[in-house]
Short mmCIF file of C-alpha atoms in Angstrom, two decimals:
data_model
loop_
_atom_site.label_atom_id
_atom_site.label_comp_id
_atom_site.label_asym_id
_atom_site.label_seq_id
_atom_site.Cartn_x
_atom_site.Cartn_y
_atom_site.Cartn_z
CA MET A 203 0.98 11.46 -20.87
CA PHE A 204 2.07 8.80 -23.31
CA ILE A 205 -0.69 7.19 -25.33
CA ARG A 206 -0.04 4.03 -27.43
CA ASP A 207 -2.83 4.33 -30.08
CA LYS A 208 -4.83 6.99 -31.98
CA GLN A 209 -8.22 5.95 -30.44
CA SER A 210 -6.98 6.26 -26.97
CA LEU A 211 -5.28 9.60 -27.81
CA ALA A 212 -8.47 11.03 -28.95
CA ILE A 213 -10.26 9.85 -25.76
CA ALA A 214 -7.63 11.24 -23.65
CA LYS A 215 -7.62 14.64 -25.39
CA GLU A 216 -11.37 14.77 -24.80
CA ASN A 217 -11.10 13.98 -21.13
CA PHE A 218 -7.80 15.55 -20.00
CA LYS A 219 -7.75 19.10 -21.33
CA GLY A 220 -4.46 21.00 -20.78
CA VAL A 221 -2.48 17.83 -20.43
CA LYS A 222 0.54 17.41 -22.78
CA MET A 223 0.09 14.09 -24.70
CA PHE A 224 2.28 12.11 -26.95
CA LEU A 225 1.47 9.22 -29.19
CA ALA A 226 4.06 6.57 -28.58
CA PRO A 227 4.24 2.80 -29.25
CA ASP A 228 4.05 0.36 -26.38
CA MET A 229 7.21 0.36 -24.32
CA ALA A 230 7.88 -3.33 -25.30
CA PHE A 231 8.95 -2.19 -28.73
CA GLY A 232 12.04 -0.80 -26.94
CA ILE A 233 13.23 -4.35 -26.63
CA GLY A 234 13.93 -4.54 -30.31
CA HIS A 235 14.06 -7.60 -32.49
CA VAL A 236 14.19 -10.97 -30.70
CA PRO A 237 15.28 -14.02 -32.51
CA ARG A 238 13.61 -17.36 -31.79
CA MET A 239 15.57 -19.28 -29.19
CA LEU A 240 13.53 -22.57 -29.26
CA PRO A 241 12.16 -24.49 -32.19
CA PRO A 242 8.34 -24.51 -32.20
CA TYR A 243 6.49 -27.44 -30.86
CA PHE A 244 3.07 -26.74 -32.37
CA ASP A 245 1.99 -25.52 -35.80
CA ILE A 246 -0.34 -22.99 -34.09
CA VAL A 247 -0.24 -21.52 -30.53
CA TRP A 248 -3.47 -19.95 -29.76
CA LEU A 249 -3.12 -17.35 -26.91
CA ARG A 250 -6.88 -17.05 -25.65
CA ARG A 251 -7.50 -14.76 -22.79
CA LYS A 252 -9.85 -15.67 -20.04
CA ASP A 253 -10.32 -12.36 -18.24
CA ASN A 254 -12.76 -9.51 -18.49
CA GLU A 255 -11.16 -8.27 -21.76
CA SER A 256 -11.81 -11.53 -23.49
CA PRO A 257 -13.73 -11.13 -26.73
CA ASN A 258 -15.64 -14.35 -25.72
CA TYR A 259 -15.56 -15.85 -29.21
CA GLU A 260 -16.31 -19.49 -30.02
CA LEU A 261 -13.43 -21.85 -30.85
CA PRO A 262 -13.94 -23.43 -34.20
CA PRO A 263 -14.06 -27.19 -34.23
CA LEU A 264 -10.71 -28.80 -33.30
CA PRO A 265 -8.53 -30.76 -34.15
CA ILE A 266 -7.68 -30.04 -37.62
CA SER A 267 -6.06 -33.09 -39.48
CA GLY A 268 -2.37 -32.86 -39.55
CA ILE A 269 -2.14 -29.51 -37.75
CA SER A 270 -1.10 -29.36 -34.14
CA ILE A 271 -2.74 -26.54 -32.18
CA HIS A 272 -2.17 -25.58 -28.51
CA VAL A 273 -4.92 -23.35 -26.95
CA LEU A 274 -3.93 -21.66 -23.66
CA ASP A 275 -3.82 -18.24 -21.84
CA TRP A 276 -0.39 -17.43 -20.45
CA ARG A 277 -1.63 -15.43 -17.53
CA GLY A 278 -2.17 -17.79 -14.68
CA GLU A 279 -1.68 -20.96 -16.82
CA TRP A 280 1.98 -20.23 -17.86
CA PRO A 281 3.31 -18.43 -14.78
CA SER A 282 6.42 -16.21 -14.78
CA ASN A 283 9.15 -16.40 -12.18
CA LYS A 284 8.91 -13.64 -9.56
CA GLY A 285 11.69 -11.20 -9.36
CA ILE A 286 13.02 -8.91 -6.46
CA THR A 287 11.83 -5.67 -8.07
CA ASP A 288 9.11 -4.58 -10.41
CA LEU A 289 11.61 -4.29 -13.20
CA ASP A 290 12.67 -7.94 -12.56
CA ASN A 291 9.15 -8.97 -12.81
CA ALA A 292 8.69 -7.01 -16.07
CA PHE A 293 11.67 -8.72 -17.66
CA ASN A 294 10.47 -12.23 -16.45
CA ILE A 295 6.98 -11.68 -17.76
CA ALA A 296 8.37 -10.60 -21.11
CA GLN A 297 10.63 -13.64 -21.22
CA THR A 298 7.87 -15.88 -20.32
CA GLY A 299 5.69 -14.43 -23.15
CA PHE A 300 8.57 -15.00 -25.64
CA ASN A 301 8.97 -18.63 -24.56
CA PHE A 302 5.30 -19.07 -24.75
CA LEU A 303 4.77 -17.71 -28.25
CA GLN A 304 7.76 -19.21 -29.96
CA ARG A 305 6.26 -22.66 -29.27
CA GLY A 306 4.09 -22.08 -32.28
CA ARG A 307 5.08 -21.78 -35.96
CA ILE A 308 2.04 -19.41 -36.18
CA VAL A 309 0.39 -17.49 -33.43
CA ILE A 310 -3.35 -16.57 -32.90
CA THR A 311 -3.76 -14.05 -30.08
CA ASP A 312 -6.44 -11.92 -28.46
CA ARG A 313 -3.93 -10.29 -26.18
CA LEU A 314 -2.12 -7.07 -27.31
CA HIS A 315 1.16 -8.14 -25.97
CA GLY A 316 0.88 -11.50 -27.76
CA HIS A 317 0.74 -9.36 -30.88
CA ILE A 318 3.57 -7.16 -29.86
CA LEU A 319 5.94 -9.88 -28.77
CA SER A 320 5.10 -11.80 -32.03
CA VAL A 321 5.94 -8.77 -33.95
CA LEU A 322 9.33 -8.63 -32.14
CA MET A 323 10.04 -12.16 -32.93
CA ASP A 324 8.67 -11.83 -36.49
CA ILE A 325 6.30 -14.77 -35.95
CA PRO A 326 3.37 -14.66 -38.52
CA HIS A 327 0.26 -14.25 -36.41
CA VAL A 328 -3.53 -13.49 -36.25
CA LEU A 329 -5.07 -10.90 -33.94
CA ILE A 330 -8.55 -11.37 -32.76
CA ASP A 331 -10.03 -7.88 -31.79
CA ASN A 332 -11.73 -7.45 -28.42
CA PRO A 333 -14.90 -5.28 -28.54
CA PRO A 334 -16.04 -3.17 -26.81
CA PHE A 335 -12.34 -2.20 -26.05
CA TYR A 336 -10.99 -2.52 -29.54
CA LYS A 337 -7.46 -2.35 -28.06
CA LEU A 338 -5.89 -4.64 -30.71
CA SER A 339 -7.34 -3.05 -33.83
CA SER A 340 -6.72 0.35 -32.56
CA PHE A 341 -3.03 -0.43 -31.86
CA ASP A 342 -2.77 -2.30 -35.21
CA GLN A 343 -4.23 0.62 -37.20
CA THR A 344 -1.85 3.03 -35.40
CA TRP A 345 1.45 1.09 -35.61
CA THR A 346 1.39 -2.42 -37.24
CA GLU A 347 -1.19 -2.42 -39.97
CA GLY A 348 1.25 -2.58 -42.86
CA LEU A 349 2.91 -5.90 -41.65
CA GLU A 350 2.38 -8.56 -44.24
CA ASN A 351 2.56 -11.48 -41.69
CA THR A 352 -0.19 -10.12 -39.38
CA VAL A 353 -3.94 -10.38 -39.98
CA LEU A 354 -6.72 -8.85 -37.79
CA VAL A 355 -9.99 -10.69 -37.46
CA THR A 356 -13.06 -10.54 -35.19
CA ASN A 357 -13.89 -14.26 -34.39
CA GLY A 358 -12.33 -17.64 -33.88
CA THR A 359 -13.36 -19.32 -37.10
CA ASN A 360 -11.88 -16.49 -39.23
CA ALA A 361 -8.76 -16.60 -36.94
CA LEU A 362 -8.18 -20.29 -37.59
CA GLN A 363 -8.85 -19.85 -41.39
CA GLU A 364 -6.24 -16.98 -41.49
CA ALA A 365 -3.76 -18.88 -39.42
CA LEU A 366 -3.91 -21.82 -41.77
CA LEU A 367 -3.23 -19.47 -44.77
CA LEU A 368 -0.35 -18.00 -42.93
CA LEU A 369 0.99 -21.42 -42.12
CA ALA A 370 0.76 -22.33 -45.92
CA LYS A 371 2.17 -18.94 -47.08
CA TYR A 372 5.20 -19.03 -44.78
CA ASN A 373 5.72 -22.85 -44.63
CA ASP A 374 9.06 -22.87 -46.40
CA THR A 375 10.49 -20.05 -44.14
CA LEU A 376 9.12 -21.00 -40.73
CA PRO A 377 11.20 -23.27 -38.45
CA GLU A 378 10.13 -26.96 -38.36
CA ILE A 379 8.57 -28.32 -35.31
CA GLY A 380 11.33 -29.37 -32.86
CA PRO A 381 11.91 -32.67 -31.17
CA SER A 382 8.95 -33.63 -28.79
CA ASP A 383 11.43 -34.81 -26.02
CA MET A 384 12.24 -31.19 -25.43
CA TYR A 385 8.94 -30.81 -23.73
CA VAL A 386 7.26 -32.43 -20.72
CA ASN A 387 4.14 -33.49 -22.57
CA ASP A 388 3.53 -34.82 -25.99
CA ILE A 389 0.21 -33.04 -26.39
CA GLU A 390 -1.07 -32.77 -29.93
CA ILE A 391 -4.16 -30.75 -29.18
CA SER A 392 -4.96 -29.17 -25.91
CA SER A 393 -7.88 -26.80 -25.53
CA PHE A 394 -8.71 -24.85 -22.40
CA THR A 395 -11.97 -23.13 -22.77
#
């Protein structure tokens, strides 16, 4: 059995005696580094989940003067193409995730794969942990805690504060926002809560 974080490994060892277990990073890391293919359209893309694993945090007051923020969950609201096989579907979902996240100069996410794909693209980002699962903090503590361009928080207000700090810190090295005519809508702020 392959387990992707230390917390889950401890739970598995307690509940599956006699099963051989290995601590291994998420399979998505097998993709390797992925360069940005599109210029960002927003200063911050906020990937906010809406399912039963949502941390249900409050969004801080938006908009922020001079900062474009797009809040959306990619599952269901940013659909992937369907493939012929499960492997096709996996590649399509990953590509959709890359396309979604690179629209931001900075990313805020409460989805584990939002974190993983941001790491693969080297996009500075903020993770919001998801109690009672603690999937993000457990994965971060196991594999990515030492990354300088990643910050772990527990609520929306702190997430926005940290994202603004990352935006200022990496402003000179982040790509500029691209031309708005590349996108269907010229949305400065959109919030789906």
